[in-house]
CSV table of C-alpha atoms in Angstrom, one decimal:
chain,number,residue,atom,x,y,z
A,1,UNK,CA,0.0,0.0,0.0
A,2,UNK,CA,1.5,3.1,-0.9
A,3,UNK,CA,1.9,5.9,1.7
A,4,UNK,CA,-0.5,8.4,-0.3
A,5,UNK,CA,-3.1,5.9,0.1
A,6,UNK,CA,-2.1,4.7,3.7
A,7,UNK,CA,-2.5,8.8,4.6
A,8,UNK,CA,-6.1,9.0,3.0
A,9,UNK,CA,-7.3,6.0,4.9
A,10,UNK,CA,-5.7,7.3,7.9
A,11,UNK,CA,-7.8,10.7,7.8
A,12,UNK,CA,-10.8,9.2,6.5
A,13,UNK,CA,-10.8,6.6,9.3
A,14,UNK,CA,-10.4,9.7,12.2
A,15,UNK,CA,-12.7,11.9,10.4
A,16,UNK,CA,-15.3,8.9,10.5
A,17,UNK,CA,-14.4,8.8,14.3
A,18,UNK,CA,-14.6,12.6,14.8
A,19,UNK,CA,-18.2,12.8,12.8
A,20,UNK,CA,-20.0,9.7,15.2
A,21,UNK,CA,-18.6,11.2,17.9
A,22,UNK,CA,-20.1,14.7,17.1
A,23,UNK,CA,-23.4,13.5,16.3
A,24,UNK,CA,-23.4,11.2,19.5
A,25,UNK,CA,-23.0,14.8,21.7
A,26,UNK,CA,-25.3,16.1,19.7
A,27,UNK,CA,-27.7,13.9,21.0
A,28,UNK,CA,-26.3,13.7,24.8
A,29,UNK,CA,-26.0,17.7,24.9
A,30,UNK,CA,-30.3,17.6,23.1
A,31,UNK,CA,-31.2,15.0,26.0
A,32,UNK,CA,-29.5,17.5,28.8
A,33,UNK,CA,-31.4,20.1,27.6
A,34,UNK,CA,-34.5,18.5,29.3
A,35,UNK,CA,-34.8,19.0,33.0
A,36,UNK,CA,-35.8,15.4,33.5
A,37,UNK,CA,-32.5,14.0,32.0
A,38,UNK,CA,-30.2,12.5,35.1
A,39,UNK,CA,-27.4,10.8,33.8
A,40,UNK,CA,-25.1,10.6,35.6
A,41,UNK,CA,-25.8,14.8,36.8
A,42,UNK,CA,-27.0,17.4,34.4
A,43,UNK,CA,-26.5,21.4,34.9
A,44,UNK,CA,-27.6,22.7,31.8
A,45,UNK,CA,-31.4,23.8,32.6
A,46,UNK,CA,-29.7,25.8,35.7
A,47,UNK,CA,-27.6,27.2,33.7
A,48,UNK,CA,-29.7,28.3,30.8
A,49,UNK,CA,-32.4,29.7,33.4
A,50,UNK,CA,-29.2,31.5,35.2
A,51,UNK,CA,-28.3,33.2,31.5
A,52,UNK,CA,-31.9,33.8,30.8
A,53,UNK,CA,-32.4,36.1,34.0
A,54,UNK,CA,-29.2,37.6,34.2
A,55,UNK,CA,-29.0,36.8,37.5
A,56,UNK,CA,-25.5,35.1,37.1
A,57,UNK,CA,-23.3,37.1,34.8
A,58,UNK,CA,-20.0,35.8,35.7
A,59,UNK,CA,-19.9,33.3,33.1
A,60,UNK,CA,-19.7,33.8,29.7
A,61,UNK,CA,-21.1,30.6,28.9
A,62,UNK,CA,-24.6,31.7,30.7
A,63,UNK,CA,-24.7,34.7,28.2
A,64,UNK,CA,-24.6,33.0,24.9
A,65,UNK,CA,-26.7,29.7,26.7
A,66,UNK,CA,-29.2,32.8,27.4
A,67,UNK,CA,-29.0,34.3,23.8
A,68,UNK,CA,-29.4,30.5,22.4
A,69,UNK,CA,-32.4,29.5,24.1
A,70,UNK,CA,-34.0,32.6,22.9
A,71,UNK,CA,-33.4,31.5,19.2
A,72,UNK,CA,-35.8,29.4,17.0
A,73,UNK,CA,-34.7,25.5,17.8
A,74,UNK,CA,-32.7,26.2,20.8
A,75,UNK,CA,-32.2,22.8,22.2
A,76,UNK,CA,-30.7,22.0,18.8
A,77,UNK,CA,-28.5,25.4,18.7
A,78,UNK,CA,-27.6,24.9,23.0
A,79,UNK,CA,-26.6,21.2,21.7
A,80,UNK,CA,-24.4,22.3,18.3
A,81,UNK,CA,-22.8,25.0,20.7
A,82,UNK,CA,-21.6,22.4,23.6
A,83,UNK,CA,-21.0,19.9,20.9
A,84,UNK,CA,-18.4,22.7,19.0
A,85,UNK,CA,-16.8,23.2,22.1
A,86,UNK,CA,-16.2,19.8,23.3
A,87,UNK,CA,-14.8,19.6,19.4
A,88,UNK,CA,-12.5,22.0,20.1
A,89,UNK,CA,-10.7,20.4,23.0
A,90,UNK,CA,-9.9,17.9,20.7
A,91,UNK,CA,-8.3,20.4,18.5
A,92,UNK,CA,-6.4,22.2,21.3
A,93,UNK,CA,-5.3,19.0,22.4
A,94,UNK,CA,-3.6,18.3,19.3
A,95,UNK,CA,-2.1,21.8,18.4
A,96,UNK,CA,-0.8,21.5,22.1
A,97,UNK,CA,1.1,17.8,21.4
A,98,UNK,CA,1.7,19.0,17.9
A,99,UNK,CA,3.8,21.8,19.3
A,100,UNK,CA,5.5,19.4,21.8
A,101,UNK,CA,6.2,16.4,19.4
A,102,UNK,CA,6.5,18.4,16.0
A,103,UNK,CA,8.6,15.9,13.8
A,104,UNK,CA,5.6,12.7,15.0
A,105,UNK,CA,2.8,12.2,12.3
A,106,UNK,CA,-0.1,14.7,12.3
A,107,UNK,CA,-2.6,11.1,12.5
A,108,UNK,CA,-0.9,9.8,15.2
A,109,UNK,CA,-1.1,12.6,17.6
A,110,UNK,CA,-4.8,13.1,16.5
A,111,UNK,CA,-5.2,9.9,17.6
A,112,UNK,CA,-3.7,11.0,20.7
A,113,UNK,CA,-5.6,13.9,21.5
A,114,UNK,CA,-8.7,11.9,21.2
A,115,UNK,CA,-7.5,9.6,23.8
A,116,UNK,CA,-6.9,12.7,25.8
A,117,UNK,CA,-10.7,13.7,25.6
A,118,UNK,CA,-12.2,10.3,25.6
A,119,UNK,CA,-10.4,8.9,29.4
A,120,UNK,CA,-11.8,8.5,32.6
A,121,UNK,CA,-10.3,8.1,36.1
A,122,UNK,CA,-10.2,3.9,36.7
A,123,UNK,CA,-13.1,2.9,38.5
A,124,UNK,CA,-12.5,0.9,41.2
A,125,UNK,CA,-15.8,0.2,43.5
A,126,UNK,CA,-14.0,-1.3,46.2
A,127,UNK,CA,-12.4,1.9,47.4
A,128,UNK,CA,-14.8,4.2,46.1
A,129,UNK,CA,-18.4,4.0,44.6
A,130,UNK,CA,-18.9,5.8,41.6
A,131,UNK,CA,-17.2,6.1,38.4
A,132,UNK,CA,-17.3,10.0,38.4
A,133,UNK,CA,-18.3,11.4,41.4
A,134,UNK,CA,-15.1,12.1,43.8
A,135,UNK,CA,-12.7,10.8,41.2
A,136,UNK,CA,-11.2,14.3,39.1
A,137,UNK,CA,-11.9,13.6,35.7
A,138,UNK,CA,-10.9,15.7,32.8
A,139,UNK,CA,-13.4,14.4,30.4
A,140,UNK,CA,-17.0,16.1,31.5
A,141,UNK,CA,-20.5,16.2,29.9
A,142,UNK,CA,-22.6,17.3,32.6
A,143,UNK,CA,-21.1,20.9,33.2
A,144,UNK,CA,-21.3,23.8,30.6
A,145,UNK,CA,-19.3,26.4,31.8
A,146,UNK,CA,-16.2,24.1,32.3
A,147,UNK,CA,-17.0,22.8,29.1
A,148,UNK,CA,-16.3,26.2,27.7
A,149,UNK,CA,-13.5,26.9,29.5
A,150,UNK,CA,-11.5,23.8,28.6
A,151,UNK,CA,-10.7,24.4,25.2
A,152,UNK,CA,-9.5,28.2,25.8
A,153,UNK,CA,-7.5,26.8,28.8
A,154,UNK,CA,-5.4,24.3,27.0
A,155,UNK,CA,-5.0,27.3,24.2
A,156,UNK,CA,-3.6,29.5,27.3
A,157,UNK,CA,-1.5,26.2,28.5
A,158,UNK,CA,-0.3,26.1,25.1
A,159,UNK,CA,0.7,30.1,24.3
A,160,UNK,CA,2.0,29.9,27.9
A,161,UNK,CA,4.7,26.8,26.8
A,162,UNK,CA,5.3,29.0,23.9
A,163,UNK,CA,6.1,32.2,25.9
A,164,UNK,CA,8.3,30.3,28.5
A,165,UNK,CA,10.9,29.4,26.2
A,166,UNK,CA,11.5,32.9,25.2
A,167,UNK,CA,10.8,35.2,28.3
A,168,UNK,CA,14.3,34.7,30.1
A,169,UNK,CA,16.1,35.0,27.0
A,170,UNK,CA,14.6,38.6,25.5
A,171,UNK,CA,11.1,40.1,26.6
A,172,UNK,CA,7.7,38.9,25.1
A,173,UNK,CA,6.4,41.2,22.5
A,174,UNK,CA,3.6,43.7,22.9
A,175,UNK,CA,1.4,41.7,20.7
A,176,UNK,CA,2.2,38.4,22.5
A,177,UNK,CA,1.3,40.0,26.0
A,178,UNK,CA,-1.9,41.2,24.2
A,179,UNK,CA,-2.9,37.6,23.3
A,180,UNK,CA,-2.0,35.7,25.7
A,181,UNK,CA,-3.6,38.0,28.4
A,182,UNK,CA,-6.9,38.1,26.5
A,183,UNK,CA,-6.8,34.5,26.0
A,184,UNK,CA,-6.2,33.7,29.9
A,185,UNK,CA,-9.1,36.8,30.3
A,186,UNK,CA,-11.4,34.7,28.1
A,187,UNK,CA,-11.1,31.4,29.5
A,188,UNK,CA,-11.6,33.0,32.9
A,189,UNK,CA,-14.7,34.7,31.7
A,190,UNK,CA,-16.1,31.5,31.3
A,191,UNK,CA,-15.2,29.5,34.8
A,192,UNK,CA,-13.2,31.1,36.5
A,193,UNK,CA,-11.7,28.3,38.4
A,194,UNK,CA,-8.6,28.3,35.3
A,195,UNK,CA,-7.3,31.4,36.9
A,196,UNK,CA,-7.5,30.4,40.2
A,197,UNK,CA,-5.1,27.1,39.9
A,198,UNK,CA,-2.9,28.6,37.2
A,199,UNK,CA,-2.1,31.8,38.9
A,200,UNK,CA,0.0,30.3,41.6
A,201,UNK,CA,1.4,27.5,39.2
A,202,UNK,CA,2.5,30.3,36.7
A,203,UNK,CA,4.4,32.4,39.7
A,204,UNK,CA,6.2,29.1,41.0
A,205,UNK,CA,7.3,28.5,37.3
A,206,UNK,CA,8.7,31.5,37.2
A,207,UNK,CA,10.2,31.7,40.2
A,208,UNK,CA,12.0,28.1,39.2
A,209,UNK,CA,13.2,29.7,35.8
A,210,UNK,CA,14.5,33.2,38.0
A,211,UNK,CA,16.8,30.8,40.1
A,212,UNK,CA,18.0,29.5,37.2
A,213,UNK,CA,18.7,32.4,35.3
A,214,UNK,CA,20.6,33.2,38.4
A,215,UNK,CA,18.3,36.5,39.2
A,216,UNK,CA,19.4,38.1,35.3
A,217,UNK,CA,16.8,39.9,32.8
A,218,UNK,CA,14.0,40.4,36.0
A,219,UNK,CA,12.1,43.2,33.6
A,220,UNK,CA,11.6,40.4,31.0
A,221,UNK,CA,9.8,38.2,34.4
A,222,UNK,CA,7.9,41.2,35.8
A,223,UNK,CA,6.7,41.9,32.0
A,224,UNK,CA,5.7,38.2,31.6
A,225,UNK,CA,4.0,38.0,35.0
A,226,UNK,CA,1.8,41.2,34.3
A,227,UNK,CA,-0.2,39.0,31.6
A,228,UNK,CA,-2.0,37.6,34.4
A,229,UNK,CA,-2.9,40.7,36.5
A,230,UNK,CA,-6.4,41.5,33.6
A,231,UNK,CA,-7.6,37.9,35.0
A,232,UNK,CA,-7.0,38.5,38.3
A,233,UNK,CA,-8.6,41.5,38.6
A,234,UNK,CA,-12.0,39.9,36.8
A,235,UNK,CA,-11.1,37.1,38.9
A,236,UNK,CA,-11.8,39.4,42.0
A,237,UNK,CA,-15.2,40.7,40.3
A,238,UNK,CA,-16.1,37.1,39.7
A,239,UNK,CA,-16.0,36.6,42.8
A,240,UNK,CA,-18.0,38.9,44.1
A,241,UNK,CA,-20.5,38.2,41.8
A,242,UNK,CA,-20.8,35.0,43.1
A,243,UNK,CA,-20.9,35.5,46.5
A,244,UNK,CA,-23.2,38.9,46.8
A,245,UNK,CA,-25.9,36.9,48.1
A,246,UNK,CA,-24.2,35.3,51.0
A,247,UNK,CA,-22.3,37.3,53.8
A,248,UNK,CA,-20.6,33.9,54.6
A,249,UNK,CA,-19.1,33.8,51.1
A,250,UNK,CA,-15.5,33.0,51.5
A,251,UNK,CA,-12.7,30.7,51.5
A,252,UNK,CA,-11.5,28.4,54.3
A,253,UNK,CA,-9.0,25.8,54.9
A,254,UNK,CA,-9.3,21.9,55.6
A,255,UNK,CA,-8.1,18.6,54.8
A,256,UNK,CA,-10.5,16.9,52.4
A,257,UNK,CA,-13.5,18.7,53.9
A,258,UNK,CA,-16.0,18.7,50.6
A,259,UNK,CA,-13.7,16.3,49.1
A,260,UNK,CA,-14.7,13.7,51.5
A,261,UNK,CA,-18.2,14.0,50.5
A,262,UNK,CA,-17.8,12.5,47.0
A,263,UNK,CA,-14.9,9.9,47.7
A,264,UNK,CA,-14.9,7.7,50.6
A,265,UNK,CA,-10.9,7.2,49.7
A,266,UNK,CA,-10.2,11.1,48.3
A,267,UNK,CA,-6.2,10.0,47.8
A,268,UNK,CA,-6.9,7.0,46.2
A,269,UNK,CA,-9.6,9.1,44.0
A,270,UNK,CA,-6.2,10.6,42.7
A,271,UNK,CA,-4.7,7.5,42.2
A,272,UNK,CA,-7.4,6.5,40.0
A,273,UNK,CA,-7.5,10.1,38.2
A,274,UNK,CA,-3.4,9.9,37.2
A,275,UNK,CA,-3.2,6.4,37.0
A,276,UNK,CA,-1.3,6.8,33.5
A,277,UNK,CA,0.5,10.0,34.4
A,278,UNK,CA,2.1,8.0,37.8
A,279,UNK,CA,2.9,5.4,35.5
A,280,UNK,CA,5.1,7.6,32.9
A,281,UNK,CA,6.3,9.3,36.0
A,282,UNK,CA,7.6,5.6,37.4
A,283,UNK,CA,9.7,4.8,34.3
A,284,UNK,CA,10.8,9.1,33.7
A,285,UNK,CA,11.1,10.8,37.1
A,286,UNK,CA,14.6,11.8,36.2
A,287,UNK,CA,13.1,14.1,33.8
A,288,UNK,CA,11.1,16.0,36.4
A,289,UNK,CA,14.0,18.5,36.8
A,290,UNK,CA,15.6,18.2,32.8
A,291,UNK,CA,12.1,18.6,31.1
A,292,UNK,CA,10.7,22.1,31.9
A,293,UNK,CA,7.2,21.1,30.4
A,294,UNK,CA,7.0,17.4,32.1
A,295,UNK,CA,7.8,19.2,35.2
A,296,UNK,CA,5.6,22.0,34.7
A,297,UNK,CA,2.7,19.5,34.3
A,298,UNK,CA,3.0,17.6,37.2
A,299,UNK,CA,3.6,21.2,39.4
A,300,UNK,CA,0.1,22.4,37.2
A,301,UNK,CA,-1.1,19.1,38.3
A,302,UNK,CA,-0.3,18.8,42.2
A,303,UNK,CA,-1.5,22.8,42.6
A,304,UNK,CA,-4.8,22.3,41.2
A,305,UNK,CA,-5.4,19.1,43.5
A,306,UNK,CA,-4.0,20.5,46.7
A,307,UNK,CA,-6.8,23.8,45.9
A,308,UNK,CA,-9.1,20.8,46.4
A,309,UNK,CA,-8.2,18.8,49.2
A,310,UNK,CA,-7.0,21.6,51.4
A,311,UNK,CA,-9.5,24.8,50.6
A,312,UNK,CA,-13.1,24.9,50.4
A,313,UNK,CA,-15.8,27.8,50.1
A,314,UNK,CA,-17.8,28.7,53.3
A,315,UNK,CA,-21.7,29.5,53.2
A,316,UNK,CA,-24.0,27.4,51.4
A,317,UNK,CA,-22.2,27.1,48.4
A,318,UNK,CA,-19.3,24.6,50.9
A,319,UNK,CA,-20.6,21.7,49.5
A,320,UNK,CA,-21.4,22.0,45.8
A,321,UNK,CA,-17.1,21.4,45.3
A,322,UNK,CA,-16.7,24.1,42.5
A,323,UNK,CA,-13.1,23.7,43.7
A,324,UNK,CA,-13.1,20.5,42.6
A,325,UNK,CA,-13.0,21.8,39.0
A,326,UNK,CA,-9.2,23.0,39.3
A,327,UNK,CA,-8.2,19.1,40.1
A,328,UNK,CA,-10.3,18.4,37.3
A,329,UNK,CA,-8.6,20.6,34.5
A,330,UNK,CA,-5.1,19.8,36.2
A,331,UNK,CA,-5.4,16.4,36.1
A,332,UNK,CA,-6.4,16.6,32.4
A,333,UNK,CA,-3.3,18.8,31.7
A,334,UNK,CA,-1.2,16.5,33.1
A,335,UNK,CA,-2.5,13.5,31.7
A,336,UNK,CA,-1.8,15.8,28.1
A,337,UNK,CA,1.7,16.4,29.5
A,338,UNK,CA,1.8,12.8,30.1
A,339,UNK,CA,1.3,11.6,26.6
A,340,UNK,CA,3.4,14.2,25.5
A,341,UNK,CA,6.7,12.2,27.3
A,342,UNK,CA,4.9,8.7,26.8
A,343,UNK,CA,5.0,9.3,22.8
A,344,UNK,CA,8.6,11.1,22.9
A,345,UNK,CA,9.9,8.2,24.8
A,346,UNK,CA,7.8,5.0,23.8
A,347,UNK,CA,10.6,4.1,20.9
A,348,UNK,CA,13.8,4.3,23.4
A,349,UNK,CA,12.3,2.5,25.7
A,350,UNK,CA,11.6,-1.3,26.6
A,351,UNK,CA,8.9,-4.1,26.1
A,352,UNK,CA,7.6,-3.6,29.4
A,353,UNK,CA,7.5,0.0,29.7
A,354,UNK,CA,5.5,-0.1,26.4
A,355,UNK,CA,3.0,-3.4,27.8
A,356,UNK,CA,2.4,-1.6,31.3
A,357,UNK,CA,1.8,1.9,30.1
A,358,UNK,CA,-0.5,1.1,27.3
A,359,UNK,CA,-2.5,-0.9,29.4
A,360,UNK,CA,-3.1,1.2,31.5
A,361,UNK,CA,-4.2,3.7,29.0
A,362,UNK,CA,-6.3,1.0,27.8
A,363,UNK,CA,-8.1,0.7,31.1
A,364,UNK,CA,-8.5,4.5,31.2
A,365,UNK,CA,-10.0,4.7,27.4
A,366,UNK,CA,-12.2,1.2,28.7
A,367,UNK,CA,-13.4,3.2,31.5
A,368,UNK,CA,-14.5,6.1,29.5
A,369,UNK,CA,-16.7,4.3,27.2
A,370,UNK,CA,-18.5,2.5,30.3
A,371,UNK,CA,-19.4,6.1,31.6
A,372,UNK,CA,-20.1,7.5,28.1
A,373,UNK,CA,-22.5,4.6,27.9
A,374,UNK,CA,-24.5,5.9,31.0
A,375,UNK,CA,-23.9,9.2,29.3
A,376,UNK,CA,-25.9,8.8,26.2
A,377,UNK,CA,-29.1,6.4,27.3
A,378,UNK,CA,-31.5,5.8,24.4
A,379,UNK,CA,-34.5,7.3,25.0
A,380,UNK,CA,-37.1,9.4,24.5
A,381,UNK,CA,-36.4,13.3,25.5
């Protein structure tokens, strides 16, 4: 078979992939529209009754599901909308791995990035019950405004990866800062729990890169660490919007406190979220402190879970977790991360690094179409 024809089959076969799974959140994202779909947990109506009062604007996502909903077949339009976004992870996904691993096959890290949005934490009843609930999971259906923010987050990850490997050398340029500043801005304008994990992961990056650079070119740090402040400050607004209606509405510190509530085992829960990333990290942990992005995933990674476990909201907002979507995001970047070092090192490496890291990829992919099953029920809506 020649390669011309190998590469056609290739991109038919993933575009074949890419259209089934479109149409099949098309018709998860229609059922969800319905108040009476429960499967396995369903926010959409809330939030499409938030954006058509008004009476949430922090989220950008609660505008446009407001301005949707108004149109002629909304449910349809509310469904294209998610489906496009939860496309477009995919797509940021692979422009993320394609920047990491430029000279491997545009197919193959399709393929990759796929895998990346179609995973779920391994579900393992004996230590805890459910297959989503408790267990940080990347890969969501049930939640719109996280849905939005994912595929503008990996875009910031990605610009961010970008602007790292220049900033201690010369500064970033006016245009960059304006990009990368209204990306992060964006994202945060959709959830605004991107900011809040990426913030102090960003400033601990930096500060690893200043020690480094022995303390030289600090302007060209300051100037890369202002991108942030726009998101902070909406970050603050945000905030205020969300907690104007109770007095009680701040942060407090514990050990697995809401946590707990989900997972009867909340470490374990981990476990079962990074099983492949702990894996790579087994057979590369050398490469923690000589590869800036693998270490930069896992430091994204144990941030975003340690917001989690260790703070929590007072008021009655304590035990609806909305902290719990910074371990979800992080654990996604650094399962990304992950498959970024597992493809740059699967051909140097032996039989059973490949054997054990693949199957547990396997079991992570097998556990994602268990819980996409539950997802998408046939039935009448």
């Amino acid at each position: 078979m020649s390669k011309f024809l190998k590469d056609k089959l290739e991109k038919s076969f993933f575009m074949l992939i890419t259209l089934a799974y479109a149409l099949s959140l098309c018709h998860l994202y229609y059922m969800q529209t319905s108040p009476s779909y429960y499967c396995p947990l369903n926010d959409l109506p809330a939030h499409i009754s938030a954006g058509m009062s008004n009476s949430s604007l922090y989220s950008l996502t609660l505008y446009i599901l407001g301005f949707l909903w108004k149109l002629t077949c909304n449910r349809i339009m509310v469904s294209i909308f998610l489906t496009l976004l939860t496309l477009l992870s995919i797509w940021a996904t692979f422009k993320l791995l394609k920047y990491l691993l430029p000279k491997i096959s545009c197919m193959s890290l399709y393929a990759a990035a796929l895998v990346c949005n179609m995973y779920m934490p391994l579900f393992l009843p004996f230590f805890n019950d459910y297959r989503y609930l408790g267990l940080p999971s990347f890969v969501l259906y049930h939640n719109s405004t996280y849905i939005a923010m994912r595929p503008f987050a990996l875009f910031s990850i990605l610009i961010f990866l970008k602007l790292r490997d220049q900033y201690f050398l010369e500064k970033i340029k006016f245009r960059e800062w304006i990009i990368f500043s209204f990306l992060m801005f964006i994202t945060t304008w959709f959830k605004p729990n991107f900011i809040f994990g990426f913030a102090p992961s960003m400033l601990i990056i930096m500060i690893i890169d200043f020690v480094r650079g022995h303390g030289k070119k600090i302007l060209n740090y300051i100037i890369f660490g202002s991108t942030i402040f726009p998101s902070i400050i909406f970050l603050l607004w945000q905030q205020s919007q969300l907690f104007n209606e109770s007095p009680e509405g701040s942060l407090g510190f514990s050990v697995f406190k809401v946590w707990g509530c989900y997972a009867r085992h909340p470490i374990i829960a981990t476990v079962q979220a990074i099983a492949f990333p702990l894996v790579i990290l087994v057979f590369n942990y050398k490469d923690l402190i000589k590869d800036k992005t693998y270490g930069f995933g896992w430091i994204f990674a144990v941030v975003n879970i340690c917001i989690y476990a260790f703070i929590h909201e007072n008021g009655w907002r304590q035990i609806h977790g909305n902290l719990g979507w910074c371990a979800n995001f992080g654990c996604g970047v650094l399962f990304i991360i992950s498959m970024y070092k597992f493809l740059s090192t699967v051909c140097c490496k032996n039989l059973k690094y490949i054997i054990i890291t693949s199957g547990i990829l396997g079991m992570h992919f097998l556990c994602w179409v268990n819980f996409y099953k539950e997802c998408v029920p046939i039935g009448n809506y």
